PDB file of C-alpha atoms in Angstrom:
ATOM      1  CA  MET A 703      -2.165  99.629 -64.068  1.00 71.00           C
ATOM      2  CA  SER A 704       0.855  97.833 -62.760  1.00 79.00           C
ATOM      3  CA  TYR A 705       3.740  96.177 -64.514  1.00 85.00           C
ATOM      4  CA  LYS A 706       6.365  93.638 -63.593  1.00 89.00           C
ATOM      5  CA  ILE A 707       9.214  92.318 -65.732  1.00 91.00           C
ATOM      6  CA  ASN A 708       8.216  88.765 -66.547  1.00 92.00           C
ATOM      7  CA  HIS A 709      11.443  87.773 -68.301  1.00 94.00           C
ATOM      8  CA  LEU A 710      14.150  88.600 -70.804  1.00 94.00           C
ATOM      9  CA  HIS A 711      14.263  86.117 -73.682  1.00 93.00           C
ATOM     10  CA  HIS A 712      17.535  85.143 -75.353  1.00 92.00           C
ATOM     11  CA  LYS A 713      17.185  82.881 -78.391  1.00 92.00           C
ATOM     12  CA  SER A 714      20.218  80.834 -79.336  1.00 91.00           C
ATOM     13  CA  PRO A 715      21.101  78.118 -81.851  1.00 91.00           C
ATOM     14  CA  ASP A 716      22.768  76.378 -78.860  1.00 91.00           C
ATOM     15  CA  PRO A 717      20.709  77.102 -75.701  1.00 92.00           C
ATOM     16  CA  GLU A 718      22.939  74.916 -73.504  1.00 93.00           C
ATOM     17  CA  LYS A 719      26.124  76.760 -74.499  1.00 90.00           C
ATOM     18  CA  THR A 720      24.448  80.152 -74.095  1.00 90.00           C
ATOM     19  CA  ALA A 721      22.951  79.290 -70.693  1.00 93.00           C
ATOM     20  CA  ARG A 722      26.335  77.987 -69.561  1.00 92.00           C
ATOM     21  CA  TRP A 723      27.903  81.368 -70.523  1.00 86.00           C
ATOM     22  CA  TYR A 724      25.404  83.282 -68.369  1.00 89.00           C
ATOM     23  CA  ILE A 725      26.064  80.844 -65.510  1.00 92.00           C
ATOM     24  CA  ASP A 726      29.861  80.829 -65.764  1.00 89.00           C
ATOM     25  CA  TYR A 727      30.522  84.494 -66.507  1.00 83.00           C
ATOM     26  CA  LEU A 728      27.579  86.382 -64.998  1.00 81.00           C
ATOM     27  CA  GLY A 729      26.635  84.151 -62.085  1.00 85.00           C
ATOM     28  CA  ALA A 730      23.151  83.190 -63.294  1.00 91.00           C
ATOM     29  CA  LYS A 731      21.420  80.371 -61.451  1.00 97.00           C
ATOM     30  CA  VAL A 732      19.469  77.589 -63.150  1.00 98.00           C
ATOM     31  CA  LEU A 733      15.825  77.611 -62.074  1.00 98.00           C
ATOM     32  CA  ARG A 734      14.653  74.947 -64.512  1.00 96.00           C
ATOM     33  CA  GLU A 735      15.852  72.902 -67.457  1.00 96.00           C
ATOM     34  CA  ASN A 736      13.054  72.193 -69.940  1.00 92.00           C
ATOM     35  CA  ARG A 737      13.186  69.051 -72.050  1.00 90.00           C
ATOM     36  CA  GLY A 738      11.948  68.672 -75.596  1.00 84.00           C
ATOM     37  CA  ALA A 739       9.950  65.778 -77.016  1.00 84.00           C
ATOM     38  CA  ASP A 740      13.223  63.919 -77.657  1.00 87.00           C
ATOM     39  CA  GLY A 741      14.128  64.118 -73.951  1.00 87.00           C
ATOM     40  CA  ARG A 742      17.072  66.463 -74.469  1.00 86.00           C
ATOM     41  CA  ILE A 743      17.299  69.829 -72.724  1.00 88.00           C
ATOM     42  CA  ALA A 744      15.662  72.351 -75.059  1.00 90.00           C
ATOM     43  CA  SER A 745      15.626  75.517 -72.958  1.00 94.00           C
ATOM     44  CA  TYR A 746      16.595  77.036 -69.640  1.00 97.00           C
ATOM     45  CA  ASN A 747      14.932  79.318 -67.133  1.00 97.00           C
ATOM     46  CA  LEU A 748      17.684  81.244 -65.350  1.00 96.00           C
ATOM     47  CA  ASP A 749      17.785  83.791 -62.539  1.00 96.00           C
ATOM     48  CA  LEU A 750      20.160  86.559 -63.583  1.00 91.00           C
ATOM     49  CA  HIS A 751      20.508  88.308 -60.217  1.00 85.00           C
ATOM     50  CA  GLY A 752      16.757  88.682 -59.767  1.00 93.00           C
ATOM     51  CA  VAL A 753      15.877  89.064 -63.461  1.00 92.00           C
ATOM     52  CA  PRO A 754      14.241  86.012 -65.058  1.00 95.00           C
ATOM     53  CA  LEU A 755      16.101  85.031 -68.239  1.00 94.00           C
ATOM     54  CA  ASN A 756      14.753  82.412 -70.645  1.00 95.00           C
ATOM     55  CA  VAL A 757      17.280  80.854 -73.014  1.00 94.00           C
ATOM     56  CA  THR A 758      15.697  78.898 -75.863  1.00 93.00           C
ATOM     57  CA  GLY A 759      16.018  77.961 -79.470  1.00 92.00           C
ATOM     58  CA  LEU A 760      13.332  79.053 -81.926  1.00 90.00           C
ATOM     59  CA  VAL A 761       9.813  78.833 -80.492  1.00 87.00           C
ATOM     60  CA  ALA A 762       7.315  76.653 -82.366  1.00 86.00           C
ATOM     61  CA  GLY A 763       4.080  78.441 -83.175  1.00 87.00           C
ATOM     62  CA  GLN A 764       5.477  81.964 -83.045  1.00 89.00           C
ATOM     63  CA  GLN A 765       4.481  83.719 -86.276  1.00 92.00           C
ATOM     64  CA  LEU A 766       6.604  86.786 -85.616  1.00 90.00           C
ATOM     65  CA  GLU A 767      10.041  86.574 -87.216  1.00 90.00           C
ATOM     66  CA  GLN A 768      12.524  85.155 -84.736  1.00 89.00           C
ATOM     67  CA  HIS A 769      16.182  85.982 -84.415  1.00 89.00           C
ATOM     68  CA  TRP A 770      19.179  85.001 -82.319  1.00 93.00           C
ATOM     69  CA  GLY A 771      20.197  87.154 -79.369  1.00 88.00           C
ATOM     70  CA  LEU A 772      18.144  89.153 -76.905  1.00 88.00           C
ATOM     71  CA  GLU A 773      14.806  88.747 -78.620  1.00 87.00           C
ATOM     72  CA  HIS A 774      12.406  90.606 -76.347  1.00 91.00           C
ATOM     73  CA  VAL A 775      11.565  91.929 -72.909  1.00 89.00           C
ATOM     74  CA  ALA A 776       8.344  90.404 -71.537  1.00 91.00           C
ATOM     75  CA  ILE A 777       6.197  92.475 -69.186  1.00 90.00           C
ATOM     76  CA  ASP A 778       3.297  91.211 -67.063  1.00 91.00           C
ATOM     77  CA  ALA A 779       0.361  93.626 -67.449  1.00 90.00           C
ATOM     78  CA  SER A 780      -2.244  93.657 -64.680  1.00 88.00           C
ATOM     79  CA  ASN A 781      -4.948  94.786 -67.122  1.00 91.00           C
ATOM     80  CA  PHE A 782      -3.805  93.110 -70.320  1.00 94.00           C
ATOM     81  CA  ASP A 783      -6.765  94.047 -72.541  1.00 95.00           C
ATOM     82  CA  ALA A 784      -6.657  97.720 -71.549  1.00 94.00           C
ATOM     83  CA  GLU A 785      -2.895  97.944 -72.026  1.00 91.00           C
ATOM     84  CA  VAL A 786      -3.034  96.347 -75.473  1.00 95.00           C
ATOM     85  CA  ALA A 787      -5.869  98.732 -76.434  1.00 96.00           C
ATOM     86  CA  ARG A 788      -3.814 101.678 -75.145  1.00 90.00           C
ATOM     87  CA  ILE A 789      -0.723 100.849 -77.198  1.00 91.00           C
ATOM     88  CA  LYS A 790      -2.858 100.234 -80.283  1.00 95.00           C
ATOM     89  CA  ALA A 791      -4.600 103.595 -79.827  1.00 95.00           C
ATOM     90  CA  SER A 792      -1.197 105.298 -79.530  1.00 92.00           C
ATOM     91  CA  GLY A 793      -0.179 104.051 -82.965  1.00 93.00           C
ATOM     92  CA  THR A 794       2.443 101.708 -81.553  1.00 92.00           C
ATOM     93  CA  LYS A 795       3.266  98.964 -84.041  1.00 94.00           C
ATOM     94  CA  VAL A 796       1.745  95.652 -82.895  1.00 96.00           C
ATOM     95  CA  LEU A 797       3.797  92.736 -84.206  1.00 96.00           C
ATOM     96  CA  GLU A 798       1.828  89.671 -83.090  1.00 96.00           C
ATOM     97  CA  GLU A 799      -0.963  88.686 -80.718  1.00 97.00           C
ATOM     98  CA  ARG A 800      -1.504  85.071 -79.747  1.00 94.00           C
ATOM     99  CA  GLY A 801      -2.652  82.713 -77.050  1.00 94.00           C
ATOM    100  CA  LEU A 802      -0.354  80.509 -75.015  1.00 92.00           C
ATOM    101  CA  ALA A 803      -0.874  76.860 -74.159  1.00 90.00           C
ATOM    102  CA  ASP A 804      -1.749  77.831 -70.562  1.00 91.00           C
ATOM    103  CA  GLY A 805      -4.653  80.022 -71.753  1.00 94.00           C
ATOM    104  CA  ARG A 806      -2.988  83.410 -71.269  1.00 94.00           C
ATOM    105  CA  HIS A 807      -2.576  85.897 -74.106  1.00 96.00           C
ATOM    106  CA  VAL A 808       0.492  87.799 -75.249  1.00 96.00           C
ATOM    107  CA  CYS A 809       1.021  90.811 -77.464  1.00 97.00           C
ATOM    108  CA  PHE A 810       4.372  91.608 -79.070  1.00 95.00           C
ATOM    109  CA  PHE A 811       4.894  95.244 -79.995  1.00 91.00           C
ATOM    110  CA  GLU A 812       7.684  97.546 -81.091  1.00 90.00           C
ATOM    111  CA  GLY A 813       9.189 100.078 -78.735  1.00 82.00           C
ATOM    112  CA  PRO A 814      11.576 102.936 -79.496  1.00 72.00           C
ATOM    113  CA  GLU A 815      14.454 102.132 -81.850  1.00 68.00           C
ATOM    114  CA  GLY A 816      12.783  98.852 -82.767  1.00 81.00           C
ATOM    115  CA  VAL A 817      13.124  97.222 -79.330  1.00 82.00           C
ATOM    116  CA  ARG A 818      10.737  94.274 -79.209  1.00 89.00           C
ATOM    117  CA  LEU A 819       8.484  94.183 -76.139  1.00 89.00           C
ATOM    118  CA  GLU A 820       5.804  91.728 -75.056  1.00 92.00           C
ATOM    119  CA  PHE A 821       2.813  92.272 -72.795  1.00 93.00           C
ATOM    120  CA  MET A 822       1.793  89.069 -71.029  1.00 93.00           C
ATOM    121  CA  GLU A 823      -1.590  88.513 -69.470  1.00 93.00           C
ATOM    122  CA  MET A 824      -1.038  88.002 -65.745  1.00 85.00           C
ATOM    123  CA  ARG A 825      -2.393  84.857 -64.120  1.00 79.00           C
TER     124      ARG A 825
END
């Protein structure tokens, strides 16, 4: 098994303002601005000194309760199915499993002290 941090995910009612804060005060670099159906910028992919940081509003299609702030840490899992089976067998609380538009699967689960983590199927 191997892991790699895929991204940190910060959800904000004002993604532009939040992204600007990370840029201005922590030196994050903009990798991509993502536009919504209305053509306005809806989210940002930032590089926070080597750590991918996604700044978005609420994500359509996510069944798991969403909240503002650092919402989860996403981890690429080289053997996604085995890792999900392993955390389930350990009694770890699984919060949501779903497919993404690109065909990959994700599994949100709860770590110590309620920290929300996400395994992502590697490409």
